[in-house]
Amino acid sequence: MKSKPTVAVVRLQGAIGATGRGGLSDRSTASILEKAFKSKPKAVALEINSPGGSPVQSSLIGARIRRLAEEHDVPVYAFVEDVAASGGYWIASAADEIWSDSCSILGSIGVISAGFGAHVFLQRQGIERRVYTAGKSKSMLDPFRPENEDDIERLNRLLEQLHAQFIAHVQSRRGDKLAKDIDLFTGEIWLGQSAIDVGLSDGIGHLVPLMKDRYGDKVQFKRFEQKRPLFPRFGAQLAQDAMSEIEERAEFARFGV
């Protein structure tokens, strides 16, 4: 008997960070991606809903997707839900095609570094900050000391290099689809049809109907998702998870979702 075609569906939800707690990291997604591609599907569909995060983890996840797609000779489709911005778009662009809802937010191809300065507060409280280093660049961007112009210049160089890597990745994956008369790499975001117009998306389309259109009405869907613990192990873990949820919520809120 002829088996029904199968599409492996991998859900990639949340902010991207090294810990992966409640969000996305190369470590937390490696297993489900490996299983999805090894399940001998006709295609792998990525459900993406991410405001971005760590550029390194975004790059690692995207590279793993491409490596597995080439090893197993399987096409990859990305389906954007609320948002695929910054690192979320980095991952989406690892797919062969990107599809979205008419209200999805895509883009934000840029790099950001944010922090705080508390040296004035310490001075008012009569607290003196003491730092001892071996190596003049070891104490960089200390939030408890006044900003240093050399530190800012060094950080800007790093951000520019990361931005260049992001741009090169998107250009290599989207190629001639990208609009030539618009600067797509300023950190700007696009909604639905406008993302299609500038080449960041291939069209408005949802996972089930589009996969049925490609592989027939009898196509089956096999889902692969990250497993999350049913109960936190300790009170400290609960507090950390709560903070992670707040940080992730703040990342999504930047895009009004």
Short mmCIF file of C-alpha atoms in Angstrom, two decimals:
data_model
loop_
_atom_site.label_atom_id
_atom_site.label_comp_id
_atom_site.label_asym_id
_atom_site.label_seq_id
_atom_site.Cartn_x
_atom_site.Cartn_y
_atom_site.Cartn_z
CA MET A 1 0.00 0.00 0.00
CA LYS A 2 1.19 3.48 -0.82
CA SER A 3 1.88 5.47 2.36
CA LYS A 4 0.36 8.90 2.84
CA PRO A 5 2.76 11.86 2.53
CA THR A 6 3.84 13.38 5.83
CA VAL A 7 4.84 16.92 6.72
CA ALA A 8 6.87 17.35 9.92
CA VAL A 9 5.74 20.43 11.83
CA VAL A 10 8.21 22.07 14.23
CA ARG A 11 6.99 24.86 16.49
CA LEU A 12 9.56 27.56 17.31
CA GLN A 13 7.94 29.85 19.86
CA GLY A 14 9.47 32.49 22.11
CA ALA A 15 12.45 34.74 22.55
CA ILE A 16 15.87 33.42 21.58
CA GLY A 17 18.56 33.10 24.23
CA ALA A 18 21.45 30.98 25.40
CA THR A 19 19.52 29.38 28.28
CA GLY A 20 16.50 28.38 26.19
CA ARG A 21 14.35 28.28 29.33
CA GLY A 22 10.83 28.69 28.02
CA GLY A 23 12.22 30.08 24.77
CA LEU A 24 14.54 29.07 21.97
CA SER A 25 18.20 28.11 21.82
CA ASP A 26 20.23 25.79 19.65
CA ARG A 27 20.41 23.32 22.52
CA SER A 28 16.67 23.34 23.21
CA THR A 29 15.69 22.96 19.55
CA ALA A 30 18.39 20.55 18.37
CA SER A 31 16.58 17.37 19.36
CA ILE A 32 13.19 18.25 17.84
CA LEU A 33 14.78 19.47 14.61
CA GLU A 34 16.85 16.29 14.31
CA LYS A 35 13.79 14.11 14.92
CA ALA A 36 11.66 16.07 12.46
CA PHE A 37 14.11 15.75 9.58
CA LYS A 38 14.87 12.09 10.35
CA SER A 39 11.15 11.17 10.26
CA LYS A 40 11.38 10.95 6.44
CA PRO A 41 8.84 13.70 5.71
CA LYS A 42 7.98 15.21 2.36
CA ALA A 43 8.70 18.59 3.91
CA VAL A 44 9.43 20.30 7.21
CA ALA A 45 7.15 23.18 8.20
CA LEU A 46 8.36 25.66 10.82
CA GLU A 47 5.73 27.47 12.89
CA ILE A 48 7.60 30.61 13.93
CA ASN A 49 6.52 33.12 16.53
CA SER A 50 9.57 34.93 17.87
CA PRO A 51 10.58 38.56 18.50
CA GLY A 52 14.26 37.63 18.29
CA GLY A 53 17.05 37.58 20.83
CA SER A 54 20.59 36.23 20.77
CA PRO A 55 22.21 36.59 17.32
CA VAL A 56 24.53 33.66 18.03
CA GLN A 57 21.70 31.29 18.96
CA SER A 58 19.68 32.52 15.96
CA SER A 59 22.61 31.77 13.68
CA LEU A 60 23.17 28.34 15.22
CA ILE A 61 19.51 27.35 14.86
CA GLY A 62 19.37 28.63 11.29
CA ALA A 63 22.58 26.79 10.39
CA ARG A 64 21.24 23.55 11.88
CA ILE A 65 18.04 23.85 9.83
CA ARG A 66 20.03 24.33 6.61
CA ARG A 67 22.41 21.49 7.42
CA LEU A 68 19.60 19.04 8.12
CA ALA A 69 17.62 20.16 5.05
CA GLU A 70 20.60 19.50 2.81
CA GLU A 71 21.53 16.20 4.49
CA HIS A 72 17.99 14.81 4.09
CA ASP A 73 17.14 16.65 0.85
CA VAL A 74 13.90 17.98 2.37
CA PRO A 75 12.30 21.37 1.56
CA VAL A 76 11.64 23.70 4.48
CA TYR A 77 8.70 26.11 4.76
CA ALA A 78 8.45 28.81 7.43
CA PHE A 79 5.00 29.96 8.56
CA VAL A 80 5.10 33.18 10.56
CA GLU A 81 2.41 33.75 13.19
CA ASP A 82 2.42 37.03 15.19
CA VAL A 83 6.01 37.95 14.56
CA ALA A 84 9.31 36.80 13.05
CA ALA A 85 11.54 39.75 13.86
CA SER A 86 15.27 40.15 14.31
CA GLY A 87 16.57 36.69 15.29
CA GLY A 88 13.12 35.28 14.59
CA TYR A 89 13.47 36.41 10.97
CA TRP A 90 17.04 35.07 10.88
CA ILE A 91 15.58 31.61 11.61
CA ALA A 92 12.67 32.07 9.19
CA SER A 93 15.05 32.95 6.36
CA ALA A 94 16.75 29.59 6.80
CA ALA A 95 13.63 28.11 5.16
CA ASP A 96 13.25 27.75 1.40
CA GLU A 97 9.99 29.71 1.49
CA ILE A 98 8.49 32.11 4.04
CA TRP A 99 4.72 32.42 4.41
CA SER A 100 2.77 34.62 6.80
CA ASP A 101 -0.63 35.85 7.84
CA SER A 102 -1.79 39.21 6.52
CA CYS A 103 -1.24 40.63 10.02
CA SER A 104 2.16 39.03 10.72
CA ILE A 105 5.15 41.24 11.49
CA LEU A 106 8.45 40.47 9.75
CA GLY A 107 11.88 42.04 9.53
CA SER A 108 13.74 44.10 12.13
CA ILE A 109 17.01 43.16 10.45
CA GLY A 110 19.35 44.89 12.85
CA VAL A 111 21.28 44.39 16.09
CA ILE A 112 20.61 46.01 19.43
CA SER A 113 22.46 46.23 22.73
CA ALA A 114 20.73 47.72 25.76
CA GLY A 115 21.79 48.29 29.32
CA PHE A 116 21.62 50.79 32.16
CA GLY A 117 23.83 53.20 34.05
CA ALA A 118 23.75 53.42 37.81
CA HIS A 119 26.90 55.40 38.61
CA VAL A 120 24.96 58.58 39.51
CA PHE A 121 22.76 56.62 41.92
CA LEU A 122 25.83 55.10 43.59
CA GLN A 123 27.41 58.53 43.99
CA ARG A 124 24.27 59.90 45.62
CA GLN A 125 24.29 56.97 48.05
CA GLY A 126 27.93 57.54 48.90
CA ILE A 127 29.00 54.22 47.38
CA GLU A 128 32.34 53.98 45.62
CA ARG A 129 32.81 51.45 42.82
CA ARG A 130 36.21 49.69 42.89
CA VAL A 131 37.32 47.54 39.94
CA TYR A 132 40.74 45.98 39.41
CA THR A 133 41.71 44.37 36.11
CA ALA A 134 44.68 42.94 34.25
CA GLY A 135 44.11 44.14 30.69
CA LYS A 136 42.83 47.61 29.90
CA SER A 137 39.75 46.31 28.03
CA LYS A 138 38.69 43.76 30.64
CA SER A 139 36.12 45.99 32.36
CA MET A 140 33.96 47.02 29.42
CA LEU A 141 30.67 48.92 29.72
CA ASP A 142 30.50 48.59 33.49
CA PRO A 143 26.98 49.88 34.36
CA PHE A 144 28.23 51.17 37.71
CA ARG A 145 30.83 53.47 36.17
CA PRO A 146 30.51 56.42 33.74
CA GLU A 147 30.48 55.54 30.04
CA ASN A 148 33.84 55.33 28.35
CA GLU A 149 34.17 56.51 24.73
CA ASP A 150 36.56 53.66 23.89
CA ASP A 151 34.04 51.12 25.21
CA ILE A 152 31.25 52.65 23.13
CA GLU A 153 33.42 52.61 20.00
CA ARG A 154 34.36 48.97 20.65
CA LEU A 155 30.72 47.98 21.15
CA ASN A 156 29.64 49.76 17.97
CA ARG A 157 32.27 47.82 16.02
CA LEU A 158 30.90 44.56 17.37
CA LEU A 159 27.32 45.55 16.56
CA GLU A 160 28.29 46.53 13.01
CA GLN A 161 30.02 43.18 12.50
CA LEU A 162 26.98 41.26 13.78
CA HIS A 163 24.71 43.37 11.58
CA ALA A 164 26.87 42.58 8.55
CA GLN A 165 26.57 38.85 9.31
CA PHE A 166 22.78 39.16 9.59
CA ILE A 167 22.55 41.04 6.28
CA ALA A 168 24.77 38.50 4.51
CA HIS A 169 22.60 35.64 5.76
CA VAL A 170 19.35 37.22 4.57
CA GLN A 171 20.84 38.15 1.21
CA SER A 172 22.21 34.65 0.67
CA ARG A 173 18.86 33.05 1.50
CA ARG A 174 16.43 35.50 -0.16
CA GLY A 175 18.65 36.55 -3.07
CA ASP A 176 16.85 38.15 -6.00
CA LYS A 177 13.54 38.12 -4.12
CA LEU A 178 14.68 41.15 -2.11
CA ALA A 179 13.66 44.62 -3.28
CA LYS A 180 16.59 46.53 -4.74
CA ASP A 181 15.24 50.07 -4.25
CA ILE A 182 14.58 49.86 -0.49
CA ASP A 183 17.04 49.65 2.41
CA LEU A 184 15.74 46.54 4.17
CA PHE A 185 18.45 46.44 6.82
CA THR A 186 17.71 49.46 9.02
CA GLY A 187 15.78 47.48 11.65
CA GLU A 188 12.44 48.44 10.04
CA ILE A 189 9.51 46.01 10.27
CA TRP A 190 6.90 45.12 7.66
CA LEU A 191 3.37 43.79 7.96
CA GLY A 192 1.87 40.99 5.84
CA GLN A 193 1.54 42.17 2.24
CA SER A 194 4.20 44.88 2.62
CA ALA A 195 6.69 42.17 3.64
CA ILE A 196 5.83 40.34 0.42
CA ASP A 197 6.28 43.52 -1.61
CA VAL A 198 9.86 43.98 -0.37
CA GLY A 199 10.75 40.29 -0.71
CA LEU A 200 10.92 39.28 2.96
CA SER A 201 7.98 36.89 2.51
CA ASP A 202 6.78 34.71 -0.35
CA GLY A 203 3.08 35.18 0.24
CA ILE A 204 0.07 35.08 2.52
CA GLY A 205 -0.55 31.47 3.42
CA HIS A 206 -1.35 29.18 6.34
CA LEU A 207 0.30 25.88 7.09
CA VAL A 208 -2.45 23.26 6.63
CA PRO A 209 -4.11 24.55 3.44
CA LEU A 210 -0.80 25.37 1.78
CA MET A 211 0.73 21.97 2.57
CA LYS A 212 -2.42 20.25 1.33
CA ASP A 213 -2.16 22.27 -1.85
CA ARG A 214 1.45 21.13 -2.29
CA TYR A 215 1.18 17.49 -1.17
CA GLY A 216 -2.48 16.57 -1.54
CA ASP A 217 -5.52 16.38 0.72
CA LYS A 218 -4.30 13.12 2.29
CA VAL A 219 -1.12 14.66 3.67
CA GLN A 220 -0.54 13.90 7.34
CA PHE A 221 1.03 16.25 9.88
CA LYS A 222 3.45 15.04 12.53
CA ARG A 223 4.20 17.61 15.18
CA PHE A 224 7.47 18.14 17.05
CA GLU A 225 7.52 20.58 19.99
CA GLN A 226 9.79 21.44 22.88
CA LYS A 227 8.92 19.65 26.09
CA ARG A 228 8.43 21.91 29.08
CA PRO A 229 8.48 20.71 32.68
CA LEU A 230 5.05 20.23 34.23
CA PHE A 231 6.13 21.68 37.58
CA PRO A 232 9.13 23.87 38.47
CA ARG A 233 11.62 21.94 40.58
CA PHE A 234 12.38 24.57 43.20
CA GLY A 235 11.24 28.00 44.31
CA ALA A 236 14.34 29.61 42.77
CA GLN A 237 13.51 27.91 39.49
CA LEU A 238 9.99 29.31 39.68
CA ALA A 239 11.34 32.82 40.19
CA GLN A 240 13.75 32.45 37.25
CA ASP A 241 10.97 31.17 35.01
CA ALA A 242 8.77 34.10 36.03
CA MET A 243 11.54 36.55 35.12
CA SER A 244 12.05 34.78 31.79
CA GLU A 245 8.34 35.10 31.06
CA ILE A 246 8.44 38.84 31.86
CA GLU A 247 11.49 39.38 29.65
CA GLU A 248 9.92 37.41 26.79
CA ARG A 249 6.65 39.31 27.14
CA ALA A 250 8.59 42.57 26.94
CA GLU A 251 10.29 41.42 23.73
CA PHE A 252 6.95 40.63 22.08
CA ALA A 253 5.48 43.93 23.35
CA ARG A 254 8.09 45.83 21.32
CA PHE A 255 6.13 44.79 18.23
CA GLY A 256 2.68 45.44 19.66
CA VAL A 257 1.80 41.76 20.13
#
